[in-house]
Coordinates of C-alpha atoms in Angstrom, one line a residue:
M1 CA 5.2 -16.8 40.2
R2 CA 2.9 -13.8 40.3
K3 CA -0.8 -14.5 39.7
N4 CA -2.7 -12.7 37.0
R5 CA -6.4 -13.1 37.8
N6 CA -7.3 -11.8 34.3
Y7 CA -5.5 -14.7 32.6
P8 CA -6.9 -18.2 32.2
A9 CA -5.1 -20.9 34.3
G10 CA -4.6 -23.3 31.4
L11 CA -2.6 -22.8 28.3
L12 CA -4.0 -25.7 26.3
N13 CA -7.2 -23.9 25.2
A14 CA -6.0 -21.8 22.3
A15 CA -9.3 -20.0 22.1
L16 CA -9.0 -18.7 25.6
F17 CA -5.4 -17.9 25.0
F18 CA -6.3 -15.4 22.3
C19 CA -8.5 -13.5 24.7
L20 CA -5.7 -12.1 26.9
L21 CA -6.4 -8.8 28.6
V22 CA -3.9 -5.9 28.5
T23 CA -3.0 -4.5 31.9
G24 CA 0.2 -2.7 31.1
C25 CA 3.0 -1.7 33.4
K26 CA 6.2 0.4 33.7
F27 CA 9.7 -0.8 34.4
G28 CA 13.0 1.0 34.7
G29 CA 15.1 2.7 37.4
Q30 CA 14.8 6.2 38.6
E31 CA 18.4 7.3 38.0
T32 CA 18.9 10.5 36.0
I33 CA 20.9 9.8 32.9
K34 CA 23.1 12.7 31.7
I35 CA 23.2 12.7 27.9
Y36 CA 25.7 14.2 25.5
A37 CA 24.2 14.4 22.0
P38 CA 26.1 17.0 19.8
D39 CA 24.1 16.1 16.7
Q40 CA 20.4 17.1 17.0
S41 CA 17.6 15.6 14.9
P42 CA 13.9 14.9 15.0
Q43 CA 14.6 11.2 15.3
L44 CA 16.9 11.9 18.3
N45 CA 14.3 14.0 20.0
Y46 CA 11.6 11.3 19.5
A47 CA 13.9 8.6 20.8
L48 CA 14.8 10.7 23.9
K49 CA 11.0 11.0 24.7
K50 CA 10.7 7.2 24.6
L51 CA 13.8 6.9 26.8
G52 CA 12.1 9.3 29.2
D53 CA 9.4 6.7 29.8
V54 CA 12.0 4.5 31.4
A55 CA 14.5 6.9 33.1
K56 CA 14.9 10.5 34.0
Q57 CA 17.4 12.3 31.8
E58 CA 19.3 15.6 31.5
L59 CA 21.1 16.9 28.4
V60 CA 24.7 18.1 29.0
S61 CA 27.1 20.0 26.7
N62 CA 30.3 18.2 27.8
S63 CA 31.0 14.6 27.0
A64 CA 33.2 14.2 30.1
E65 CA 30.2 14.7 32.5
A66 CA 27.8 12.5 30.4
D67 CA 26.6 9.0 31.4
L68 CA 25.3 8.4 27.8
L69 CA 27.0 9.6 24.7
I70 CA 25.1 9.7 21.4
I71 CA 27.6 9.5 18.5
T72 CA 26.1 10.2 15.0
S73 CA 29.0 11.7 13.1
E74 CA 32.5 10.6 12.2
K75 CA 33.9 13.9 13.6
A76 CA 32.3 13.2 17.0
G77 CA 33.6 9.6 16.8
E78 CA 37.1 10.8 16.2
E79 CA 36.9 13.3 19.0
L80 CA 35.9 10.5 21.4
S81 CA 38.3 7.9 20.0
M82 CA 35.5 5.9 18.5
S83 CA 36.2 6.2 14.8
D84 CA 36.7 2.5 14.3
E85 CA 33.4 1.7 15.8
F86 CA 31.7 4.4 13.8
R87 CA 33.0 3.0 10.5
A88 CA 31.7 -0.4 11.4
V89 CA 28.1 0.8 11.5
T90 CA 26.0 0.7 8.3
E91 CA 22.8 2.6 7.4
E92 CA 20.2 2.3 10.2
G93 CA 22.5 0.2 12.3
F94 CA 23.8 0.9 15.8
I95 CA 26.4 -0.1 18.4
L96 CA 25.5 0.0 22.1
K97 CA 28.9 0.2 23.8
K98 CA 30.0 0.2 27.4
L99 CA 32.7 2.7 28.4
P100 CA 34.8 3.1 31.5
E101 CA 33.3 4.5 34.6
G102 CA 29.9 3.0 33.9
K103 CA 29.3 5.2 30.8
V104 CA 27.5 4.0 27.7
A105 CA 27.7 5.1 24.0
V106 CA 25.1 4.7 21.3
I107 CA 27.0 4.9 18.0
A108 CA 25.2 5.2 14.6
S109 CA 25.9 6.6 11.2
D110 CA 22.5 8.1 10.7
N111 CA 19.5 9.3 12.6
T112 CA 17.4 6.2 12.2
G113 CA 20.3 4.2 13.7
V114 CA 20.3 6.5 16.6
L115 CA 16.6 6.0 17.1
Y116 CA 17.0 2.2 17.2
G117 CA 20.0 2.3 19.4
I118 CA 18.3 4.4 22.0
M119 CA 15.2 2.2 21.8
E120 CA 17.4 -0.8 22.4
L121 CA 18.9 0.9 25.4
A122 CA 15.4 1.8 26.8
E123 CA 14.3 -1.8 26.4
Q124 CA 17.3 -3.1 28.3
L125 CA 16.8 -0.5 31.0
E126 CA 13.3 -1.8 31.5
I127 CA 14.9 -5.2 32.4
R128 CA 18.2 -4.4 33.9
K129 CA 17.4 -1.0 35.6
T130 CA 20.8 0.7 35.3
L131 CA 23.3 1.7 32.6
R132 CA 26.0 -0.4 34.4
E133 CA 24.0 -3.5 33.9
I134 CA 23.2 -3.2 30.2
E135 CA 24.7 -5.7 27.6
E136 CA 26.7 -4.4 24.6
K137 CA 25.0 -4.9 21.3
S138 CA 26.0 -4.3 17.6
V139 CA 23.4 -4.6 14.9
N140 CA 23.4 -3.7 11.2
P141 CA 20.0 -4.3 9.6
K142 CA 19.6 -7.4 7.5
Y143 CA 17.2 -5.6 5.1
L144 CA 16.8 -1.9 4.3
F145 CA 13.2 -2.3 3.2
R146 CA 11.0 -3.4 6.1
A147 CA 7.5 -2.4 5.2
I148 CA 3.9 -2.6 6.0
K149 CA 1.3 -2.7 3.3
Y150 CA -1.7 -0.6 4.3
D151 CA -4.9 -0.2 2.2
L152 CA -6.7 3.1 2.8
P153 CA -10.5 3.0 3.2
W154 CA -11.1 5.9 0.8
N155 CA -11.1 5.1 -2.9
S156 CA -10.3 1.6 -1.8
Y157 CA -9.4 -1.3 -4.0
R158 CA -12.6 -3.1 -3.0
V159 CA -15.8 -1.6 -1.5
H160 CA -17.3 -3.2 1.6
E161 CA -18.6 -2.1 5.0
S162 CA -15.6 -3.8 6.7
L163 CA -13.3 -1.4 4.8
Q164 CA -15.3 1.8 4.8
L165 CA -16.1 1.7 8.5
H166 CA -12.5 2.7 9.2
M167 CA -12.8 6.0 7.4
E168 CA -13.0 8.2 10.5
T169 CA -10.3 6.3 12.4
V170 CA -7.8 6.3 9.6
K171 CA -8.1 10.1 9.1
D172 CA -7.3 10.7 12.8
L173 CA -3.7 11.5 13.4
K174 CA -4.0 10.2 16.9
Y175 CA -4.5 6.8 15.4
W176 CA -1.4 7.2 13.2
E177 CA 0.6 8.3 16.2
S178 CA -0.1 5.0 17.8
F179 CA 0.5 3.0 14.6
L180 CA 3.7 4.7 13.8
D181 CA 5.0 4.3 17.3
M182 CA 4.4 0.6 16.9
M183 CA 6.3 0.6 13.6
A184 CA 9.3 2.4 15.1
E185 CA 9.4 0.2 18.1
N186 CA 9.4 -2.9 15.8
R187 CA 12.0 -1.4 13.4
Y188 CA 9.8 -1.0 10.4
N189 CA 11.1 1.8 8.1
V190 CA 8.6 1.9 5.3
L191 CA 4.8 2.5 5.2
T192 CA 3.1 1.9 1.9
L193 CA -0.3 3.5 1.6
W194 CA -2.6 2.1 -1.1
C195 CA -5.7 3.3 -2.8
L196 CA -6.9 3.2 -6.4
H197 CA -6.2 6.9 -7.1
P198 CA -4.7 9.0 -4.3
F199 CA -4.2 12.3 -6.3
P200 CA -7.6 14.0 -5.7
Y201 CA -7.2 13.6 -2.0
M202 CA -3.8 15.3 -2.0
I203 CA -3.6 17.9 -4.8
R204 CA -5.7 20.0 -7.1
P205 CA -4.2 19.3 -10.5
K206 CA -3.1 22.5 -12.0
N207 CA -4.3 21.7 -15.6
F208 CA -7.3 19.6 -14.5
P209 CA -8.7 21.3 -11.4
E210 CA -12.1 19.5 -12.0
A211 CA -10.4 16.2 -11.0
C212 CA -10.4 17.3 -7.3
P213 CA -14.0 17.2 -6.0
F214 CA -13.3 19.0 -2.8
S215 CA -13.7 22.7 -1.9
D216 CA -10.5 24.6 -1.0
E217 CA -11.3 24.2 2.7
E218 CA -11.9 20.5 2.3
L219 CA -8.7 20.0 0.3
K220 CA -6.7 21.9 2.9
S221 CA -8.1 19.6 5.6
W222 CA -6.8 16.6 3.6
Q223 CA -3.5 18.3 2.9
D224 CA -3.0 19.1 6.6
F225 CA -3.7 15.4 7.4
W226 CA -1.1 14.2 4.9
H227 CA 1.6 16.7 6.0
G228 CA 1.0 15.8 9.6
L229 CA 1.2 12.0 8.8
F230 CA 4.4 12.4 6.8
G231 CA 6.0 14.5 9.5
M232 CA 5.2 12.0 12.2
A233 CA 6.6 9.2 10.1
Q234 CA 9.9 11.1 9.4
E235 CA 10.7 11.6 13.1
R236 CA 10.3 7.9 13.6
G237 CA 12.6 7.0 10.7
I238 CA 9.8 5.8 8.5
K239 CA 9.5 6.5 4.8
I240 CA 6.1 6.8 3.3
F241 CA 5.3 5.5 -0.2
M242 CA 2.0 6.4 -1.8
V243 CA 0.8 3.6 -4.1
N244 CA -1.8 3.7 -6.8
W245 CA -3.4 1.3 -9.4
N246 CA -2.3 2.7 -12.7
I247 CA -4.9 3.8 -15.3
F248 CA -7.5 5.4 -13.0
V249 CA -8.9 8.9 -12.8
S250 CA -11.2 10.7 -10.4
A251 CA -15.0 10.3 -10.9
S252 CA -15.4 14.0 -11.6
F253 CA -12.6 13.8 -14.3
A254 CA -14.2 10.8 -15.9
E255 CA -17.6 12.5 -16.0
K256 CA -16.3 15.8 -17.5
H257 CA -14.1 14.2 -20.2
Q258 CA -16.2 11.1 -20.9
V259 CA -13.2 8.8 -20.3
A260 CA -12.4 5.8 -18.1
D261 CA -16.1 4.9 -17.6
Y262 CA -15.0 2.3 -15.0
C263 CA -14.2 5.3 -12.7
L264 CA -17.8 6.7 -12.7
P265 CA -19.6 6.7 -9.3
E266 CA -21.9 3.9 -10.3
M267 CA -19.0 1.6 -10.9
E268 CA -17.6 1.9 -7.3
G269 CA -16.3 -1.4 -6.2
K270 CA -16.3 -2.9 -9.7
E271 CA -13.7 -0.8 -11.4
Y272 CA -10.4 -2.3 -10.5
Y273 CA -10.2 -5.1 -13.0
G274 CA -10.4 -5.1 -16.9
K275 CA -9.5 -3.1 -19.9
G276 CA -7.9 0.3 -19.4
D277 CA -8.4 3.7 -21.1
Y278 CA -5.1 4.4 -22.8
S279 CA -6.2 7.7 -24.3
D280 CA -3.8 10.6 -24.3
I281 CA -5.7 12.8 -21.9
V282 CA -5.8 10.0 -19.2
Q283 CA -2.1 9.5 -19.6
R284 CA -1.3 13.2 -19.5
Y285 CA -3.5 13.6 -16.4
N286 CA -1.8 10.9 -14.5
R287 CA 1.7 12.0 -15.5
E288 CA 1.0 15.6 -14.4
C289 CA -0.6 14.5 -11.2
M290 CA 2.4 12.5 -10.1
T291 CA 4.9 15.3 -10.9
Q292 CA 2.8 17.7 -8.9
L293 CA 2.4 15.3 -6.0
I294 CA 6.2 14.9 -5.8
D295 CA 6.7 18.7 -5.8
E296 CA 4.0 19.5 -3.3
Y297 CA 4.9 16.8 -0.8
P298 CA 8.7 17.0 -0.2
E299 CA 8.2 14.6 2.8
M300 CA 7.0 11.8 0.6
A301 CA 9.9 9.4 0.1
G302 CA 8.6 7.2 -2.7
F303 CA 5.8 6.2 -5.0
G304 CA 4.5 2.7 -5.8
I305 CA 2.9 1.4 -9.0
S306 CA 0.8 -1.8 -9.0
Q307 CA 1.4 -2.3 -12.7
N308 CA -1.5 -4.8 -13.3
E309 CA -5.1 -3.6 -12.6
R310 CA -7.0 -1.8 -15.4
M311 CA -4.2 -2.4 -18.0
E312 CA -5.8 -5.1 -20.1
G313 CA -7.1 -4.9 -23.7
V314 CA -3.6 -4.3 -25.2
E315 CA -0.4 -6.2 -25.8
E316 CA 1.6 -6.5 -22.6
Q317 CA 4.5 -4.5 -24.1
V318 CA 2.0 -1.6 -24.6
W319 CA 1.0 -1.6 -21.0
Q320 CA 4.6 -1.9 -19.8
D321 CA 5.5 1.1 -22.0
W322 CA 2.6 3.0 -20.6
I323 CA 4.0 2.6 -17.1
V324 CA 7.4 3.9 -18.3
D325 CA 6.0 6.8 -20.4
T326 CA 3.6 7.9 -17.6
Y327 CA 5.4 7.5 -14.3
F328 CA 9.0 7.4 -15.2
D329 CA 8.5 10.5 -17.3
A330 CA 6.6 12.2 -14.5
M331 CA 9.6 11.7 -12.2
D332 CA 11.9 13.2 -14.8
S333 CA 9.7 16.4 -14.6
A334 CA 9.7 16.7 -10.9
S335 CA 12.0 18.9 -8.8
R336 CA 13.6 16.1 -6.9
K337 CA 14.3 12.4 -7.1
I338 CA 12.2 9.8 -5.1
E339 CA 12.3 6.1 -4.7
I340 CA 10.1 4.0 -6.8
M341 CA 8.3 0.7 -6.0
L342 CA 7.3 -1.1 -9.2
R343 CA 5.2 -4.2 -8.3
A344 CA 5.8 -7.1 -10.7
H345 CA 3.2 -9.7 -11.7
T346 CA 2.7 -12.6 -14.1
H347 CA 1.2 -10.0 -16.4
P348 CA 3.0 -8.0 -17.8
A349 CA 5.6 -10.7 -18.1
P350 CA 8.4 -10.4 -15.5
E351 CA 10.9 -10.3 -18.4
L352 CA 9.2 -7.1 -19.7
T353 CA 9.3 -5.5 -16.2
R354 CA 13.0 -6.2 -15.8
K355 CA 13.9 -4.8 -19.2
A356 CA 11.8 -1.6 -18.5
I357 CA 13.7 -1.0 -15.3
E358 CA 17.2 -1.8 -16.8
D359 CA 16.5 0.3 -19.9
N360 CA 15.7 3.3 -17.7
A361 CA 18.4 2.8 -15.0
Y362 CA 20.0 6.1 -16.1
R363 CA 17.1 8.1 -14.7
L364 CA 16.0 6.0 -11.7
D365 CA 17.6 6.1 -8.3
D366 CA 16.4 3.6 -5.6
V367 CA 14.1 1.0 -7.2
W368 CA 12.3 -1.7 -5.3
V369 CA 10.5 -4.6 -7.1
P370 CA 8.0 -6.4 -5.0
V371 CA 6.4 -9.7 -5.9
K372 CA 3.7 -11.5 -3.9
F373 CA 5.2 -14.4 -2.0
N374 CA 3.0 -17.3 -2.9
W375 CA 0.2 -15.0 -4.2
S376 CA -1.9 -13.7 -1.4
H377 CA -1.1 -16.4 1.1
A378 CA 2.5 -15.9 2.4
H379 CA 2.0 -18.0 5.5
A380 CA 1.9 -21.3 3.7
T381 CA 5.5 -22.3 3.2
P382 CA 8.9 -20.6 3.6
K383 CA 9.7 -21.4 0.0
L384 CA 8.7 -19.1 -2.9
M385 CA 6.5 -21.3 -5.1
Y386 CA 4.9 -18.7 -7.4
I387 CA 4.0 -15.0 -7.5
H388 CA 0.8 -13.1 -8.3
G389 CA -0.9 -14.8 -11.2
G390 CA 1.0 -18.1 -10.7
S391 CA 4.2 -17.4 -12.5
T392 CA 7.2 -19.4 -11.5
S393 CA 9.6 -17.4 -13.5
T394 CA 12.9 -16.4 -11.9
S395 CA 13.8 -13.9 -14.6
L396 CA 13.5 -10.9 -12.2
W397 CA 16.4 -12.1 -10.1
D398 CA 18.3 -14.5 -12.3
P399 CA 20.8 -13.2 -13.4
M400 CA 21.4 -10.9 -10.4
P401 CA 19.9 -7.4 -11.0
E402 CA 22.3 -4.5 -10.8
N403 CA 19.9 -1.5 -10.5
Y404 CA 17.1 -2.7 -8.3
K405 CA 16.3 -5.0 -5.3
M406 CA 13.5 -7.5 -5.0
V407 CA 11.0 -7.2 -2.2
Y408 CA 8.8 -10.2 -1.1
T409 CA 5.3 -9.1 -0.3
M410 CA 4.1 -11.3 2.5
R411 CA 0.4 -10.8 1.9
N412 CA -1.7 -12.0 4.8
E413 CA -5.1 -13.2 3.6
D414 CA -4.6 -16.3 5.9
F415 CA -5.9 -15.1 9.3
F416 CA -7.6 -12.0 10.4
V417 CA -9.1 -12.7 13.9
L418 CA -6.3 -14.8 15.4
R419 CA -3.5 -13.1 17.3
W420 CA -0.8 -14.9 15.4
G421 CA 2.8 -15.0 16.3
Q422 CA 5.0 -17.9 15.2
T423 CA 8.7 -17.2 15.5
D424 CA 9.9 -20.4 13.9
F425 CA 8.0 -19.8 10.7
V426 CA 9.3 -16.2 10.3
R427 CA 12.8 -17.3 11.0
D428 CA 12.5 -20.0 8.4
V429 CA 11.2 -17.6 5.8
L430 CA 14.2 -15.3 6.4
R431 CA 16.7 -18.1 6.4
V432 CA 15.4 -19.9 3.3
N433 CA 15.2 -16.7 1.3
D434 CA 18.6 -15.2 2.3
K435 CA 19.6 -14.0 -1.2
E436 CA 21.8 -11.1 -2.3
Y437 CA 19.1 -9.8 -4.6
L438 CA 16.5 -9.5 -1.9
G439 CA 16.1 -6.0 -0.4
G440 CA 13.4 -6.8 2.1
Y441 CA 9.9 -7.7 2.9
K442 CA 6.5 -6.1 3.1
I443 CA 3.7 -7.5 5.3
G444 CA 0.0 -6.7 5.3
S445 CA -3.4 -7.5 4.0
E446 CA -5.6 -6.3 1.1
T447 CA -9.0 -7.0 2.7
Y448 CA -8.3 -6.2 6.4
I449 CA -7.5 -2.7 7.7
P450 CA -6.0 -2.8 11.2
A451 CA -7.7 0.4 12.5
K452 CA -11.2 0.4 14.1
E453 CA -11.8 -2.6 16.3
Y454 CA -15.0 -4.2 14.9
I455 CA -14.3 -7.9 15.2
T456 CA -14.1 -8.3 19.0
K457 CA -17.4 -7.8 20.9
P458 CA -17.3 -4.6 23.0
G459 CA -16.8 -5.1 26.8
D460 CA -14.7 -4.2 29.8
Y461 CA -12.1 -6.7 28.7
L462 CA -11.5 -4.7 25.5
T463 CA -8.3 -2.9 26.7
W464 CA -6.9 -1.9 23.3
N465 CA -8.0 1.1 21.3
Y466 CA -7.2 -0.1 17.7
A467 CA -7.2 -3.4 15.9
F468 CA -3.5 -3.5 15.3
E469 CA -2.8 -3.4 19.0
K470 CA -4.7 -6.7 19.5
Q471 CA -2.3 -8.3 17.0
W472 CA 0.9 -6.7 18.5
L473 CA 2.8 -10.0 18.4
F474 CA 2.4 -10.4 14.7
Y475 CA 3.8 -7.0 14.0
Q476 CA 6.6 -7.4 16.5
I477 CA 7.9 -10.7 15.3
W478 CA 7.9 -9.8 11.7
G479 CA 9.5 -6.3 12.3
R480 CA 12.1 -7.2 14.8
L481 CA 13.3 -10.3 12.9
M482 CA 13.4 -8.5 9.5
Y483 CA 15.7 -5.9 11.2
D484 CA 17.8 -8.5 13.0
P485 CA 17.2 -12.2 12.3
N486 CA 19.4 -13.0 15.3
T487 CA 16.9 -11.4 17.7
K488 CA 16.3 -13.8 20.5
D489 CA 13.0 -14.9 21.9
D490 CA 13.9 -13.1 25.1
V491 CA 12.7 -9.9 23.3
F492 CA 9.2 -11.3 22.8
V493 CA 9.1 -12.9 26.3
H494 CA 9.9 -9.5 27.8
A495 CA 7.1 -7.9 25.7
F496 CA 4.6 -10.4 27.2
N497 CA 5.8 -9.8 30.7
K498 CA 5.7 -6.0 30.3
K499 CA 2.3 -5.9 28.5
Y500 CA 0.5 -8.2 31.0
D501 CA 2.5 -7.5 34.2
I502 CA 3.5 -11.2 34.5
D503 CA 6.7 -13.2 34.8
F504 CA 5.7 -16.2 32.6
G505 CA 5.9 -14.6 29.2
D506 CA 8.1 -17.6 28.1
K507 CA 5.1 -19.9 28.5
L508 CA 2.8 -17.6 26.5
L509 CA 5.3 -17.4 23.6
E510 CA 5.6 -21.2 23.7
A511 CA 1.8 -21.5 23.6
H512 CA 1.7 -19.1 20.6
N513 CA 4.3 -21.1 18.8
L514 CA 2.3 -24.3 19.3
A515 CA -1.2 -22.9 18.7
D516 CA -0.3 -20.7 15.7
K517 CA 0.9 -23.6 13.6
M518 CA -2.8 -24.3 12.8
P519 CA -3.2 -21.6 10.1
L520 CA 0.2 -22.5 8.7
K521 CA -0.7 -26.2 8.3
L522 CA -4.0 -25.3 6.7
A523 CA -2.3 -22.9 4.2
S524 CA 0.4 -25.4 3.4
Y525 CA -2.2 -28.1 2.7
Y526 CA -4.5 -25.9 0.6
A527 CA -2.6 -24.0 -2.1
A528 CA -4.7 -20.8 -2.1
T529 CA -4.3 -18.1 -4.7
W530 CA -6.1 -14.8 -4.6
D531 CA -7.7 -13.0 -1.6
F532 CA -11.0 -14.8 -1.1
T533 CA -9.6 -18.4 -1.1
L534 CA -8.8 -19.2 2.5
Y535 CA -10.1 -18.4 5.9
S536 CA -8.2 -20.2 8.6
E537 CA -10.4 -19.1 11.6
G538 CA -13.3 -20.8 10.0
F539 CA -11.3 -23.7 8.5
L540 CA -12.8 -22.7 5.2
A541 CA -11.7 -22.3 1.6
G542 CA -13.9 -19.9 -0.3
Y543 CA -12.7 -20.7 -3.8
K544 CA -11.5 -23.9 -5.4
S545 CA -7.9 -23.5 -6.3
N546 CA -6.4 -24.9 -9.5
M547 CA -2.9 -24.7 -8.0
P548 CA -1.2 -27.9 -6.8
C549 CA -0.6 -28.4 -3.1
Y550 CA 2.9 -28.0 -1.8
Y551 CA 4.5 -29.6 1.2
D552 CA 7.7 -28.0 2.4
S553 CA 10.2 -30.7 3.5
I554 CA 12.6 -28.1 5.1
S555 CA 10.0 -26.7 7.5
P556 CA 8.0 -28.3 10.4
F557 CA 4.8 -26.7 8.9

C-alpha cells in the first residue's frame, strides 16, 4: 500500500478524516485513439476535450480505420449495423459496446447521452488504460430531472454576510466553468438559479425601463455574463431554469409607482414573507418581464415559480389564479415554448395547484412540480413524511398525474461544514420513492452558497478553490445515483484514489459511510421544519419544532 504523508494514519477520528488534502493525479494510457464521429455537436466537442485528459486522440473520416465510433443518429447506426442497439437507448442514455478488432462504440440517441458515454469511457480508461480492457455498459437514466438548487447572492431570498460575500465569485465565469464541469461529470442535467426577482439583472423591460437600475454598459455586462453561463451549460448537457419568488418588483419600480412597498431598499432582507401587492400594474409588469426574458434568452430552458412567498392577504384560489394569469399567460405571449417548474406547497392547497396545471395542460409543455421532501431537512428519513408547510396530502400524485411529473427537493439545511457522503442513505431514498409519477430530484440549500470558501481557515492545506470542491463526494453520490441507481461503490472508490493519489479509497468510503450517519441520526430524531431549525455540526436545534419525531423502520438511520 502506498503511503500518503498528508493523510492521517487513523480512520476512527472523523474530525481528522474531514480534513483530507487534495493532491490530484492523472491516470490513463498514452495510446492514440482514432475517433469516428459523423455527428458533430458542442456536447461532443466538450466530451472529447475531457477524453483528451486521459488519452491522445485523432479524428478520422472513415469508420473502418477508427478505434472509437460515436453513433448518435439512427442513420449512422444502420450504416454500421447497430440499429438495434440504437433503438434501445433512451433520452440521455448510452451504450458502451466492444466491437471486433479491439474497437469500441459509444451509442446514444442524443448529444447528452454521447457526453455521458464518452465520460464513462474516459473514467474506465483511467483505470484500465486501453480500449481493449474496458467493460461494456448500457445505461438509460432513471430520472430526467437531476437538478441542483442554487441561490444567487444578488437580490437573495435572505440577506446576510454569509450570502453576499459570494457576489464576486458567483459572477465569475471561471467559477461556473468549474461548477458546471462538476455537474456534467456527475450527470446533473438541470441547474436552477434562484433569486427574489431576476428580471432587472437580465433585461430592461420595454414598457417599464425604470425597473432596471443599471446603465446600458452595466446591463450589457450582466447580459454577457448570463449568455456566457447559459452557453457553457448547454455544451455540458445542462438546462438552466431561472426561478423567482412571485409578486416582487425592483426597488426602482416600487419607488416610482408607489407599489409593493416590501420591495423598497429599506426593506432588504425583510421582504420575502407576507401580503402581496395584487395591483394590475404589478401583474402586468411581471407578465411582460417574463415574456421578454424568454424571447431575449433563447438558451434559457425553463422558468421556475415558487408560488408561496408574498402571496398572502387573499383567498388561496386568488393567488393560484394570479400565478396562472401572470406566468402562464406570459408564456403564451412568448416566441417559443419553455419548460416550467411550479413549486407546490401546503399553501396554496396542493389540490388547487394540481387543478391549475391540469386546466391549463393545453398550453403547457414539460411541467415539473417540486415539493420539499420533509420540509427543509431531506436527510432525515428516506420516507416522505410531509412537504413545505407540513402538508401530508397526496393529492398531487394520487391519482397519477398525466401532464406533469413530481420532483422531490432534497433541501439540505442539515449540514454545511461536514464533507458528507453516505451512499446507503441516498440509495434508500431512491429505492423507497421509486414511483412512476416521480420525474427526479433537486438537491441544494437555501442558506448556504457553495462558492467562496469562507468556512475553512486559510492555509497551505487549502488545496481547493471553491467551496463545492470540498464537498465533492456529496455532489458525486447524489448525481451519479440519480442518473443510475445501480452505480457501484467502485466509482466513488476510484474517485478517492484519483483525487488523493492513493490506493485505499475503499477504506475512506467506508469511513464516510460510518461517520456520516451522525447527521442522519440527529435529523431523524429531531423532526426539523424550516431552515433555521437544525445544525448537525454543532449538535444544535435552533427552533423548537411542533412536528412529531419520526423513526424509519426500513432504514438503518
